[in-house]
Coordinates of C-alpha atoms in Angstrom, one line a residue:
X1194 CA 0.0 0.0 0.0
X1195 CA 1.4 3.1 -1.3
X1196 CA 0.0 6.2 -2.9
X1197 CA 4.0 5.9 -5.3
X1198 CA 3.7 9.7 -5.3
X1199 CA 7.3 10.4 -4.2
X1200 CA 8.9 11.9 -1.1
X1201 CA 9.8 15.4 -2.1
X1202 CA 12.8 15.7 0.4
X1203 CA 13.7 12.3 -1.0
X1204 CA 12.6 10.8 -4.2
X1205 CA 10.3 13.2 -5.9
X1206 CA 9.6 11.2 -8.8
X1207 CA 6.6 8.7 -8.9
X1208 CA 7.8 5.2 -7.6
X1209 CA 4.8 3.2 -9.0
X1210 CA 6.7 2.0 -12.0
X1211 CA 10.2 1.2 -10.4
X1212 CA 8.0 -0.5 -7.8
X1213 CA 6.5 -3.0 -10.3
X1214 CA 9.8 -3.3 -12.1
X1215 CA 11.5 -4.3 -9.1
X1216 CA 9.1 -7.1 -8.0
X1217 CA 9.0 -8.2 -11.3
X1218 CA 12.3 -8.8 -11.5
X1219 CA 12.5 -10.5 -8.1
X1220 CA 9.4 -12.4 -9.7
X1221 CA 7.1 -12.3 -6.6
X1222 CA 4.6 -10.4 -8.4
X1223 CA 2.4 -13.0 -7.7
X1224 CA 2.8 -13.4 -4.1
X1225 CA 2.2 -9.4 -3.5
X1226 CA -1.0 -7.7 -3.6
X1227 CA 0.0 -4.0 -4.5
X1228 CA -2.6 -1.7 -3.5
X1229 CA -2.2 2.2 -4.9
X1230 CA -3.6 5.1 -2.1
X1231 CA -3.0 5.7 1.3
X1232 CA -3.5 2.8 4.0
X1233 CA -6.0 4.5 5.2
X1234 CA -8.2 4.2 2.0
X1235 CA -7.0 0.8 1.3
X1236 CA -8.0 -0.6 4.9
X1237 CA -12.0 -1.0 3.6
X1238 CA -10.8 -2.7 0.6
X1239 CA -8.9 -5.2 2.6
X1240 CA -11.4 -8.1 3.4
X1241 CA -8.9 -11.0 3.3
X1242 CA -6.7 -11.7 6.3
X1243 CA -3.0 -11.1 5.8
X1244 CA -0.2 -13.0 6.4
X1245 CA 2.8 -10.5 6.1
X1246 CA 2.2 -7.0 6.4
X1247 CA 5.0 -4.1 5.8
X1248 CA 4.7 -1.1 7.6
X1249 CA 7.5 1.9 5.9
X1250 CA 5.6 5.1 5.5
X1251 CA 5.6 8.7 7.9
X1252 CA 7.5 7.6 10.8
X1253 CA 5.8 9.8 13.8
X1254 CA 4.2 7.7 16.4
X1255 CA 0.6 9.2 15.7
X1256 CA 1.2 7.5 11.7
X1257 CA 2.7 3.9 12.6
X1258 CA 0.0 3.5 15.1
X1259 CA -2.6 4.5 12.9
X1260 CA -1.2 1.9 10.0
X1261 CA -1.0 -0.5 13.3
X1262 CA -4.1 -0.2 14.5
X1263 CA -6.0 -0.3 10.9
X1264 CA -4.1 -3.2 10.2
X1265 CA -3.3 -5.6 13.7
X1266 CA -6.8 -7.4 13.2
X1267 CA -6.2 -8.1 9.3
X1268 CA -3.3 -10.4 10.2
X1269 CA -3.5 -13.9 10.7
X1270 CA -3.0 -15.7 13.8
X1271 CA 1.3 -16.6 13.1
X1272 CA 1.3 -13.7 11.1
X1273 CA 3.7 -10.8 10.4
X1274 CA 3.9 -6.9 10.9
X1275 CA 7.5 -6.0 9.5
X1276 CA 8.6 -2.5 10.6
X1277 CA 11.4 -0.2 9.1
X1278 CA 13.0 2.4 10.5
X1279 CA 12.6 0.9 13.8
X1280 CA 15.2 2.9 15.9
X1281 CA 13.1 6.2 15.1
X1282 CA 11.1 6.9 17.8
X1283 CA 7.2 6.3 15.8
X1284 CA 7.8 2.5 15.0
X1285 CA 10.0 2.1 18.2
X1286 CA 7.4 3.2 20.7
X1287 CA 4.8 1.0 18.5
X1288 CA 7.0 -2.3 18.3
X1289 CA 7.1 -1.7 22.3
X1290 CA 3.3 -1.4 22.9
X1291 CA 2.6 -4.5 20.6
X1292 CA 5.1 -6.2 22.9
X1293 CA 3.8 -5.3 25.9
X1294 CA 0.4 -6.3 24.9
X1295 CA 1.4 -9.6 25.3
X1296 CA -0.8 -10.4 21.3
X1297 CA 2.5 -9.6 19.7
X1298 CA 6.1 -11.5 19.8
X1299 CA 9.4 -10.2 18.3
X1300 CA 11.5 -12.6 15.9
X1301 CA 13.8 -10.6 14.8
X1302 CA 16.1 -7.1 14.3
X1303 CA 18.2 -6.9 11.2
X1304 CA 19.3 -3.6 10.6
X1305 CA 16.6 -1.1 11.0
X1306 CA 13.8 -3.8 10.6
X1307 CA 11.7 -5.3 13.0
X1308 CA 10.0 -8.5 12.8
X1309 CA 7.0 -9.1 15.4
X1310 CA 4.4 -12.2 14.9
X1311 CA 0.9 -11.9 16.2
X1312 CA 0.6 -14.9 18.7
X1313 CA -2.0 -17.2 18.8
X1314 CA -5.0 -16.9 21.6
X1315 CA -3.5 -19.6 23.9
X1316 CA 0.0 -18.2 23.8
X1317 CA -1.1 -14.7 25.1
X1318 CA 1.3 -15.3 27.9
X1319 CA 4.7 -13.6 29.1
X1320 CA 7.5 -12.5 27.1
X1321 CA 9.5 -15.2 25.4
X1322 CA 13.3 -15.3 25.7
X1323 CA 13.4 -14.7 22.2
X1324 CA 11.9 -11.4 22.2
X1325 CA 13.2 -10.0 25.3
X1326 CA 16.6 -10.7 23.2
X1327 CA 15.5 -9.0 20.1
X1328 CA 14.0 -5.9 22.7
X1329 CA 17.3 -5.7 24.1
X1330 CA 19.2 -5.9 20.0
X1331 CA 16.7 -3.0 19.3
X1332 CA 17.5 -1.0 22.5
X1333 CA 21.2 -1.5 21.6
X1334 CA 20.2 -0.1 18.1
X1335 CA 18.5 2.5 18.9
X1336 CA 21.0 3.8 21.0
X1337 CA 23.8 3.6 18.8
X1338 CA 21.7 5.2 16.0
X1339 CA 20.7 8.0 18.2
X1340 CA 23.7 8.6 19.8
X1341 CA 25.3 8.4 15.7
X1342 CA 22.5 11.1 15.0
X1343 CA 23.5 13.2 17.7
X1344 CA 27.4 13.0 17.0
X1345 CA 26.6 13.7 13.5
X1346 CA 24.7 17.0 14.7
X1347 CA 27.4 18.0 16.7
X1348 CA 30.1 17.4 14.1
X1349 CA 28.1 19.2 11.5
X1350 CA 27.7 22.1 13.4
X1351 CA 31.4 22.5 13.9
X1352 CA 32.2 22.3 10.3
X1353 CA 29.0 24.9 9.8
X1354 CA 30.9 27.1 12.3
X1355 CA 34.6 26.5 10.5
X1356 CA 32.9 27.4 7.2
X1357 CA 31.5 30.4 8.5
X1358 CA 34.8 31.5 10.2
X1359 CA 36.3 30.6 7.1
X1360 CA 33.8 32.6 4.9
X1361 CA 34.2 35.9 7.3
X1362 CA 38.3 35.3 6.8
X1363 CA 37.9 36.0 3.1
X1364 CA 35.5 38.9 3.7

């Protein structure tokens, strides 16, 4: 689900056609149902229950719980909500609610991608080693991309300040 309008800060350019290219290429146009529009318009058009859902659009907490939340009760019971971006603070606080809920269990960090798998009815119970693992892996993450983040702040705004020395110099 995508409206493939482009990201102006980003990829302005419509992304409908790579889109298709690419999973034509991987050939798993067949096992992908591409919906074009917003997920909040393609919710009511969703009937079916889905096994593997991939949430990567605004990352603000308000956004990746709305996608969660129009989505959690579409998945099937073993099934999938992957999550990029999951050291920014939207899909983190999200990934930790699902957790805590006790409905959700998390497989798997690889990068910035989190992999949680709706439990079934009977196994509602506590946390599984498993995913207090992965919650400590995306902790550790999340850290290291934040603290990254901040570094890269603070080492951009010296070179901003040495360019600006440098710019009065010649003036």
């Amino acid at each position: 689900i995508d409206p493939h309008e482009g990201i102006p800060y980003y990829h302005p350019e419509p992304t409908y056609n790579d889109f298709m290219v690419k999973i034509n290429t991987a050939k798993v146009v067949s096992q992908i149902q591409v919906k074009k529009g917003t997920s909040e318009e393609s919710s009511s058009e969703i009937t079916e229950k889905i096994s593997l859902l991939f949430i990567d659009g605004d990352h603000t907490y308000e956004m990746v719980k709305k996608d969660f939340s129009l989505y959690e009760k579409k998945i099937i019971d073993r099934g999938y909500i992957a999550l990029h971006d999951a050291v920014l603070e939207g899909p983190f606080k999200v990934i930790l609610e699902a957790i805590k809920s006790n409905q959700w269990e998390f497989l798997q960090i690889i990068g910035n991608l989190a992999l949680i798998r709706k439990k079934l009815v009977e196994e509602n119970n506590d946390m599984n080693i498993l995913t207090i693992l992965n919650l400590i892996l995306l902790h550790i993450n999340r850290q290291f991309h934040l603290n990254f983040v901040e570094n890269d702040e603070i080492s951009m705004k010296v070179e901003v300040k040495e360019l600006l020395i440098n710019l009065e110099r010649k003036l």
